[in-house]
Tab-separated table of C-alpha atoms in Angstrom:
chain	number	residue	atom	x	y	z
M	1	UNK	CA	14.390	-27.644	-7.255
M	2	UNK	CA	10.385	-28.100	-7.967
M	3	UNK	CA	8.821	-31.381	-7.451
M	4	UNK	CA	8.900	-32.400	-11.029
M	5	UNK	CA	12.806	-32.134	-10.460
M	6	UNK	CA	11.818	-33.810	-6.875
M	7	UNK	CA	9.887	-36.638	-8.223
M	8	UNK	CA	12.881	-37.504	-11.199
M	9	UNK	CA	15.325	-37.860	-8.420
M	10	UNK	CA	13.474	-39.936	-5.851
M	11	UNK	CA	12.442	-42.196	-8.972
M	12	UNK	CA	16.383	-42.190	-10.159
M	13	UNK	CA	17.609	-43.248	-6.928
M	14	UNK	CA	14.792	-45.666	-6.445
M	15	UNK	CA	12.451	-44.636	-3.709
M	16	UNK	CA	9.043	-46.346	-3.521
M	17	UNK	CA	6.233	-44.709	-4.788
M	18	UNK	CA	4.360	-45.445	-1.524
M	19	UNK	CA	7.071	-44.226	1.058
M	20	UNK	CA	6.360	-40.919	-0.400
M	21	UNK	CA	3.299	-38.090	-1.655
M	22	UNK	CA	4.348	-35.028	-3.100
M	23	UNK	CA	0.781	-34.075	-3.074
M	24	UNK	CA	0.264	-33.609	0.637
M	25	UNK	CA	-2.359	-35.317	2.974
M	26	UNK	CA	-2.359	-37.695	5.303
M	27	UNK	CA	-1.823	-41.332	3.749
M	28	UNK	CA	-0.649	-43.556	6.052
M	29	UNK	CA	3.141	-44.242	6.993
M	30	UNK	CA	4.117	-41.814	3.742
M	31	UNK	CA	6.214	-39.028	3.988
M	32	UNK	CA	4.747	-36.121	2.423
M	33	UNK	CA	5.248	-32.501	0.750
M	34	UNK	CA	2.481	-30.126	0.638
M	35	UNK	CA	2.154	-26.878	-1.563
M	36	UNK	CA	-0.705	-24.258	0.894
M	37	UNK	CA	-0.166	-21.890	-1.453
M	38	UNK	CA	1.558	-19.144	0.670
M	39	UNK	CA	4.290	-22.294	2.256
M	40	UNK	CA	5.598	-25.133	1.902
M	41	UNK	CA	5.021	-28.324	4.823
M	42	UNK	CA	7.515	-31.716	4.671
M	43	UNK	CA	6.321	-34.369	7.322
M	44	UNK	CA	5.465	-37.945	7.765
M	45	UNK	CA	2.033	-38.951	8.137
M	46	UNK	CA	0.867	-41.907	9.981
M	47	UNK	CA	-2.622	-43.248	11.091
M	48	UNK	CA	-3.901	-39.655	10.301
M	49	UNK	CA	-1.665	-37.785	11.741
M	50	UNK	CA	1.424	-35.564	11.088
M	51	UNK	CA	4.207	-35.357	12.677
M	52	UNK	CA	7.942	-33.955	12.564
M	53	UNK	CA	6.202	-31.295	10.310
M	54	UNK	CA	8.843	-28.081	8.668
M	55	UNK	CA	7.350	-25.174	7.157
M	56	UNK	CA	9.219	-23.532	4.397
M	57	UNK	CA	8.421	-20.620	2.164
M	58	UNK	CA	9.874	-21.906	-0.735
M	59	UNK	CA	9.165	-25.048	-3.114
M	60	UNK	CA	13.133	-24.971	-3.478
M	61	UNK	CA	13.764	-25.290	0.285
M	62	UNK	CA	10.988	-27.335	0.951
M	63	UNK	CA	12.109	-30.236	-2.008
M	64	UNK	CA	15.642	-30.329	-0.886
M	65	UNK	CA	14.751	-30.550	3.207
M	66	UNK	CA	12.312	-33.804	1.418
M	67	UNK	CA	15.202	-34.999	-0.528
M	68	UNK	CA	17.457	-34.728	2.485
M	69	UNK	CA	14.852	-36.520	4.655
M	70	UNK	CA	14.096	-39.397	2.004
M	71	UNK	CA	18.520	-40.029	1.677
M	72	UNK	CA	18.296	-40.566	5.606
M	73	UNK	CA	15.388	-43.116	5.234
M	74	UNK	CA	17.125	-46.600	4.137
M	75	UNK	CA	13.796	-48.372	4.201
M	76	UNK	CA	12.090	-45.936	1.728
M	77	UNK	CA	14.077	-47.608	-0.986
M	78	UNK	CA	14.004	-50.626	-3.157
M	79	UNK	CA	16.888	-52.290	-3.960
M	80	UNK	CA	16.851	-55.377	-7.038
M	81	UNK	CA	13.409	-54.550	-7.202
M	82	UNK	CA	13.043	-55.665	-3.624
M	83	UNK	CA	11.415	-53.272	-0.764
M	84	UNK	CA	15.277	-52.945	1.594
M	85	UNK	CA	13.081	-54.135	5.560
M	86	UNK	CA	12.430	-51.712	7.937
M	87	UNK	CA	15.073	-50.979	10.795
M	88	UNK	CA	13.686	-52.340	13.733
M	89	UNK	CA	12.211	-49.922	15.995
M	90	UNK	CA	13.269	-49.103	19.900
């Protein structure tokens, strides 16, 4: 999987466009993918910051690890053309 192939799932299974950057950097409360040329980084970024980051070495692993990571993120999605709310946080 690439992130073309990436981006035409998360858009299929209706993820918002803002929950995610396949781009890299640090927008805030976006989960992110970023190409550095020699590997591959998933994390969330918030305020800055990154955190939970994975390294990978290829765009294949990397892209499936972010498609795994979007699935277990209910409130990344839109459902009826609705944003689902955020679980509350502990």
């Amino acid at each position: 999987m690439n992130r073309s192939e990436l981006k035409t799932v998360l858009e299929s299974e209706g993820y918002k466009t803002n929950a995610y950057e396949l781009e890299g950097g640090t927008p805030d409360d976006t989960y992110c993918l970023e190409d550095r040329g020699h590997e591959w980084a998933v994390y969330y970024s918030e305020r800055g910051c990154r955190f939970e980051e994975q390294i990978f070495f290829t765009e294949n692993d990397a892209c499936k690890d972010f498609l795994r990571l979007m699935r277990r993120t209910p409130s990344a999605r839109v459902r009826n053309g609705e944003e689902l709310p955020r679980p509350p946080m502990f």
